[in-house]
Tab-separated table of C-alpha atoms in Angstrom:
chain	number	residue	atom	x	y	z
A	278	MET	CA	-67.021	71.697	259.404
A	279	PRO	CA	-66.309	69.978	256.068
A	280	PRO	CA	-66.666	72.097	252.922
A	281	ILE	CA	-70.110	72.203	251.342
A	282	PRO	CA	-70.116	70.107	248.163
A	283	PRO	CA	-70.875	71.982	244.953
A	284	LEU	CA	-74.308	71.800	243.392
A	285	PHE	CA	-72.618	71.156	240.052
A	286	THR	CA	-69.403	71.788	238.126
A	287	LEU	CA	-68.976	72.476	234.410
A	288	PRO	CA	-65.720	72.352	232.439
A	289	ILE	CA	-64.189	75.276	230.560
A	290	GLN	CA	-61.742	74.166	227.895
A	291	PRO	CA	-58.837	73.647	228.031
A	292	ASN	CA	-58.265	73.576	231.806
A	293	GLY	CA	-60.907	75.642	233.570
A	294	ARG	CA	-64.247	75.163	235.273
A	295	ILE	CA	-67.342	76.838	236.660
A	296	THR	CA	-68.429	75.629	240.080
A	297	CYS	CA	-71.846	76.319	241.566
A	298	THR	CA	-72.232	76.424	245.350
A	299	GLN	CA	-74.904	77.714	247.707
A	300	PRO	CA	-73.255	79.787	250.467
A	301	SER	CA	-76.667	80.784	251.824
A	302	PRO	CA	-80.160	79.444	251.084
A	303	ARG	CA	-81.183	80.365	247.515
A	304	ILE	CA	-78.029	82.400	246.909
A	305	TYR	CA	-76.288	80.571	244.075
A	306	LEU	CA	-72.600	81.328	243.620
A	307	LEU	CA	-71.039	80.631	240.218
A	308	THR	CA	-67.253	80.702	240.549
A	309	PHE	CA	-65.313	80.552	237.298
A	310	GLU	CA	-61.647	79.698	236.960
A	311	SER	CA	-60.147	79.765	233.484
A	312	PRO	CA	-56.417	80.515	233.803
A	313	PRO	CA	-54.720	82.820	233.507
A	314	ASP	CA	-57.342	85.598	233.515
A	315	ASN	CA	-60.830	84.290	232.616
A	316	ARG	CA	-60.877	85.260	228.958
A	317	LEU	CA	-64.315	85.121	227.361
A	318	THR	CA	-63.670	82.266	224.950
A	319	PRO	CA	-66.455	80.239	223.289
A	320	SER	CA	-66.003	77.459	225.860
A	321	PHE	CA	-66.142	79.942	228.737
A	322	CYS	CA	-69.308	81.543	227.371
A	323	SER	CA	-71.090	78.254	226.667
A	324	SER	CA	-70.350	76.836	230.137
A	325	PHE	CA	-71.412	80.098	231.795
A	326	LEU	CA	-74.637	80.087	229.776
A	327	LEU	CA	-75.368	76.455	230.640
A	328	ALA	CA	-74.823	77.169	234.343
A	329	LEU	CA	-77.413	79.946	234.180
A	330	ASP	CA	-79.852	77.628	232.396
A	331	ILE	CA	-79.400	74.896	235.012
A	332	LEU	CA	-80.093	77.298	237.874
A	333	ASP	CA	-83.133	78.725	236.116
A	334	HIS	CA	-84.754	75.386	235.307
A	335	ARG	CA	-83.632	73.040	238.090
A	336	PHE	CA	-83.446	75.128	241.263
A	337	PRO	CA	-85.809	77.372	243.259
A	338	LYS	CA	-85.759	81.051	242.365
A	339	GLY	CA	-83.255	83.103	244.325
A	340	VAL	CA	-80.216	85.235	243.483
A	341	VAL	CA	-77.301	84.347	241.203
A	342	VAL	CA	-73.867	85.678	242.135
A	343	THR	CA	-70.934	85.301	239.754
A	344	THR	CA	-67.305	85.660	240.737
A	345	SER	CA	-63.800	84.516	239.897
A	346	GLY	CA	-61.682	81.938	241.658
A	347	ILE	CA	-58.657	83.788	240.236
A	348	GLN	CA	-58.394	86.627	242.708
A	349	LYS	CA	-56.482	89.050	240.482
A	350	PHE	CA	-59.150	89.068	237.757
A	351	TYR	CA	-62.898	88.931	237.424
A	352	SER	CA	-62.241	88.786	233.681
A	353	ASN	CA	-59.629	90.356	231.452
A	354	GLY	CA	-61.982	90.423	228.464
A	355	LEU	CA	-61.905	88.670	225.116
A	356	ASP	CA	-59.307	86.612	223.382
A	357	TYR	CA	-59.474	89.504	220.941
A	358	GLU	CA	-57.608	88.115	217.937
A	359	SER	CA	-59.621	84.905	218.085
A	360	ALA	CA	-62.891	86.835	218.451
A	361	VAL	CA	-62.138	89.004	215.424
A	362	LYS	CA	-61.155	85.947	213.390
A	363	GLU	CA	-64.392	84.139	214.296
A	364	GLY	CA	-66.454	87.261	213.603
A	365	ALA	CA	-70.240	86.967	213.668
A	366	ARG	CA	-70.020	83.305	214.653
A	367	PHE	CA	-68.415	84.309	217.950
A	368	TRP	CA	-70.558	87.368	218.628
A	369	GLY	CA	-73.848	85.718	217.732
A	370	GLY	CA	-73.027	82.181	218.812
A	371	SER	CA	-71.098	82.700	222.047
A	372	LEU	CA	-70.740	86.121	223.621
A	373	TYR	CA	-74.016	87.871	222.835
A	374	PRO	CA	-76.246	84.961	223.924
A	375	LEU	CA	-74.446	84.970	227.291
A	376	TRP	CA	-74.829	88.724	227.659
A	377	ARG	CA	-78.486	88.633	226.697
A	378	ARG	CA	-79.175	85.839	229.179
A	379	LEU	CA	-77.529	87.787	231.984
A	380	LEU	CA	-79.233	91.040	231.053
A	381	THR	CA	-82.729	89.493	231.010
A	382	TYR	CA	-82.249	86.745	233.614
A	383	PRO	CA	-85.464	85.890	235.504
A	384	MET	CA	-83.916	86.355	238.938
A	385	PRO	CA	-81.510	88.968	240.351
A	386	THR	CA	-77.877	88.712	239.296
A	387	LEU	CA	-74.857	90.162	241.062
A	388	ALA	CA	-71.235	90.260	239.910
A	389	LEU	CA	-68.757	89.997	242.775
A	390	LEU	CA	-65.501	91.487	241.502
A	391	PRO	CA	-62.410	90.272	243.391
A	392	GLY	CA	-60.004	91.998	241.002
A	393	HIS	CA	-59.722	93.556	237.562
A	394	ALA	CA	-62.606	93.698	235.087
A	395	PHE	CA	-61.290	95.011	231.779
A	396	ALA	CA	-62.966	95.547	228.405
A	397	ALA	CA	-65.484	92.744	227.733
A	398	GLY	CA	-64.948	91.504	231.288
A	399	PHE	CA	-66.242	94.852	232.541
A	400	MET	CA	-69.092	94.643	230.032
A	401	THR	CA	-70.032	91.203	231.354
A	402	ALA	CA	-70.207	92.614	234.876
A	403	MET	CA	-72.437	95.425	233.594
A	404	MET	CA	-74.898	92.873	232.203
A	405	HIS	CA	-75.655	91.906	235.826
A	406	ASP	CA	-78.239	93.762	237.891
A	407	TYR	CA	-75.764	94.646	240.643
A	408	ARG	CA	-72.019	94.742	241.215
A	409	LEU	CA	-69.960	94.546	244.416
A	410	MET	CA	-66.210	95.091	244.261
A	411	ASN	CA	-63.201	94.237	246.376
A	412	PRO	CA	-62.242	97.566	248.002
A	413	HIS	CA	-58.550	96.657	248.115
A	414	ARG	CA	-57.722	95.317	244.648
A	415	GLY	CA	-58.681	95.703	241.019
A	416	PHE	CA	-59.698	98.247	238.415
A	417	LEU	CA	-62.660	98.665	236.106
A	418	CYS	CA	-61.571	99.802	232.667
A	419	LEU	CA	-62.675	100.028	229.054
A	420	ASN	CA	-59.251	99.954	227.425
A	421	GLU	CA	-60.306	99.463	223.792
A	422	LEU	CA	-58.684	102.807	222.954
A	423	ASP	CA	-55.333	101.446	224.127
A	424	PHE	CA	-55.318	98.407	221.840
A	425	GLY	CA	-57.150	99.955	218.904
A	426	ALA	CA	-60.495	98.159	219.019
A	427	PRO	CA	-63.753	99.913	218.127
A	428	LEU	CA	-66.715	99.308	220.412
A	429	LYS	CA	-69.526	97.306	218.891
A	430	SER	CA	-73.008	98.728	219.329
A	431	PRO	CA	-74.152	96.531	222.265
A	432	MET	CA	-70.879	97.228	224.060
A	433	ALA	CA	-71.433	100.970	224.027
A	434	SER	CA	-75.169	100.662	224.590
A	435	ILE	CA	-74.981	98.897	227.952
A	436	PHE	CA	-72.831	101.676	229.400
A	437	ARG	CA	-74.951	104.383	227.804
A	438	GLN	CA	-78.003	102.846	229.481
A	439	LYS	CA	-76.503	102.036	232.877
A	440	VAL	CA	-73.818	104.634	233.643
A	441	PRO	CA	-75.500	107.540	235.467
A	442	SER	CA	-73.280	110.371	234.194
A	443	PRO	CA	-72.528	111.258	230.540
A	444	ASN	CA	-69.216	112.679	231.725
A	445	THR	CA	-68.267	109.341	233.261
A	446	PHE	CA	-69.337	107.586	230.057
A	447	ARG	CA	-67.105	109.911	228.029
A	448	THR	CA	-64.134	109.486	230.364
A	449	MET	CA	-64.440	105.706	230.398
A	450	ILE	CA	-64.381	105.397	226.610
A	451	LEU	CA	-62.246	108.302	225.392
A	452	GLU	CA	-59.650	108.246	228.186
A	453	SER	CA	-59.551	104.528	229.096
A	454	LYS	CA	-59.671	105.580	232.724
A	455	ARG	CA	-59.113	102.919	235.359
A	456	TYR	CA	-61.616	103.087	238.199
A	457	GLY	CA	-60.752	101.633	241.570
A	458	ALA	CA	-63.496	100.397	243.857
A	459	LEU	CA	-64.111	103.643	245.754
A	460	GLU	CA	-64.288	105.759	242.606
A	461	GLY	CA	-66.375	103.101	240.880
A	462	LEU	CA	-68.863	103.306	243.746
A	463	LYS	CA	-68.912	107.107	243.553
A	464	GLU	CA	-69.576	107.046	239.798
A	465	GLY	CA	-72.312	104.405	240.043
A	466	LEU	CA	-70.334	101.661	238.309
A	467	VAL	CA	-70.640	99.369	241.340
A	468	ASP	CA	-73.320	99.194	244.011
A	469	GLY	CA	-71.222	98.251	247.002
A	470	LEU	CA	-67.856	97.121	248.315
A	471	GLY	CA	-66.808	93.885	249.938
A	472	ALA	CA	-66.636	90.120	249.572
A	473	MET	CA	-69.119	87.258	249.881
A	474	GLU	CA	-70.134	88.206	253.414
A	475	GLU	CA	-71.142	91.652	252.194
A	476	VAL	CA	-72.980	90.096	249.248
A	477	VAL	CA	-75.198	88.081	251.608
A	478	VAL	CA	-75.963	91.216	253.631
A	479	PHE	CA	-76.643	93.205	250.444
A	480	VAL	CA	-79.045	90.550	249.131
A	481	ARG	CA	-80.982	90.498	252.388
A	482	GLU	CA	-81.087	94.270	252.835
A	483	MET	CA	-82.279	94.745	249.253
A	484	GLY	CA	-84.867	91.983	249.596
A	485	LEU	CA	-83.622	90.265	246.448
A	486	LEU	CA	-84.332	86.619	247.269
A	487	ASP	CA	-87.995	86.704	246.270
A	488	ARG	CA	-87.828	89.130	243.341
A	489	GLY	CA	-88.034	86.347	240.776
A	490	LYS	CA	-91.056	84.579	242.246
A	491	THR	CA	-93.775	86.368	240.267
A	492	GLY	CA	-92.300	85.381	236.913
A	493	VAL	CA	-91.981	88.868	235.407
A	494	TYR	CA	-88.519	89.865	236.624
A	495	GLY	CA	-86.795	88.959	233.365
A	496	ARG	CA	-89.506	90.525	231.221
A	497	LEU	CA	-89.258	93.781	233.146
A	498	LYS	CA	-85.541	93.854	232.422
A	499	MET	CA	-86.161	93.179	228.733
A	500	GLU	CA	-88.189	96.384	228.631
A	501	MET	CA	-85.742	98.373	230.772
A	502	TRP	CA	-82.731	97.466	228.657
A	503	GLY	CA	-84.564	97.150	225.338
A	504	GLU	CA	-81.973	99.118	223.373
A	505	THR	CA	-79.152	96.763	224.316
A	506	VAL	CA	-81.318	93.641	224.044
A	507	GLY	CA	-82.314	94.621	220.513
A	508	LEU	CA	-78.697	95.114	219.493
A	509	LEU	CA	-77.694	91.767	220.982
A	510	ASP	CA	-80.516	90.064	219.088
A	511	ASN	CA	-79.612	91.503	215.679
A	512	VAL	CA	-76.048	90.331	215.235
A	513	GLU	CA	-75.999	90.115	211.448
A	514	GLU	CA	-77.537	93.552	211.011
A	515	GLY	CA	-75.072	94.922	213.546
A	516	GLU	CA	-72.158	93.415	211.650
A	517	ARG	CA	-73.441	94.818	208.351
A	518	ARG	CA	-73.927	98.220	209.942
A	519	GLY	CA	-70.397	98.059	211.330
A	520	GLU	CA	-69.024	97.259	207.882
A	521	ARG	CA	-70.973	100.150	206.353
A	522	GLU	CA	-69.727	102.506	209.044
A	523	MET	CA	-66.132	101.407	208.452
A	524	GLU	CA	-66.500	101.912	204.701
A	525	ASP	CA	-68.037	105.332	205.286
A	526	TYR	CA	-65.267	106.223	207.735
A	527	SER	CA	-62.596	105.235	205.204
A	528	ARG	CA	-64.342	107.201	202.454
A	529	ARG	CA	-64.532	110.310	204.616
A	530	GLN	CA	-60.866	109.989	205.534
A	531	GLU	CA	-59.952	109.887	201.857
A	532	GLU	CA	-62.043	113.008	201.215
A	533	GLU	CA	-60.345	114.781	204.110
A	534	LYS	CA	-56.897	113.836	202.793
A	535	ARG	CA	-57.806	115.116	199.327
A	536	ARG	CA	-58.859	118.471	200.780
A	537	VAL	CA	-55.523	118.753	202.577
A	538	GLU	CA	-53.611	117.765	199.429
A	539	ASP	CA	-55.547	120.348	197.379
A	540	TRP	CA	-54.700	122.999	199.949
A	541	GLU	CA	-51.024	122.011	199.843
A	542	ARG	CA	-50.933	122.264	196.036
A	543	ARG	CA	-52.578	125.681	196.066
A	544	ASN	CA	-50.050	126.918	198.577
A	545	SER	CA	-46.954	125.189	197.266
A	546	ASP	CA	-45.281	128.574	196.695
A	547	GLY	CA	-44.811	128.786	200.459
A	548	ARG	CA	-47.004	131.828	201.022
A	549	SER	CA	-49.286	129.891	203.375
A	550	LYS	CA	-47.957	127.417	205.866
A	551	LEU	CA	-49.505	125.418	208.681
């Protein structure tokens, strides 16, 4: 049997693409390939967002599945230096609109993870309603601690709202733990294991195909995830709050250093040592 032609294909600059196929009636599969590891660049985000818009407004309601054509990675996160350089223009103009669209999408969404989902790649998967993971390859990890990046408010919020256990939430962020598929399933980070065949079974068993028909599916999710939605919507306030928090953090560090220096001066005769 010849391969089924795609419903549409969108470019990702400089040499990637998102391809939409329909492996089963009303199950729409968005496969992104942006070598080497599907970084969430502005072009990636805008093409992903457009693909979601096309499915919403030009096709019957069903289920949207996203996955990677690069088997080692679902996504390895941001192009961090570029994101920091762009600042609010990137957060508010590229990444957050994509995340908000996924989080409040008017039909069920499922991230099929063939490999690693790190940092913002993991966050993108969490913006979906469901996640299925390859049981044989890949880790889920928030590794911001390892490369010295603070979490922005929406980034922490989505895990605070969706991760079942506070202990898991703590371990993910403060230990940069890598979760394989089996442990991710145990901790509630993914909803199942497998590949596309298992996705089709999961969709049918969960009765997901018709969830979007009544027109309130997205609005229900807006209420469920209101904390994160609100943070995604208020980019400028979030950036200002982040700047204030950084200034306050620096001020407190200076106060702490002064207390230590005062203690050292008072005890310079050597009678009290650490």
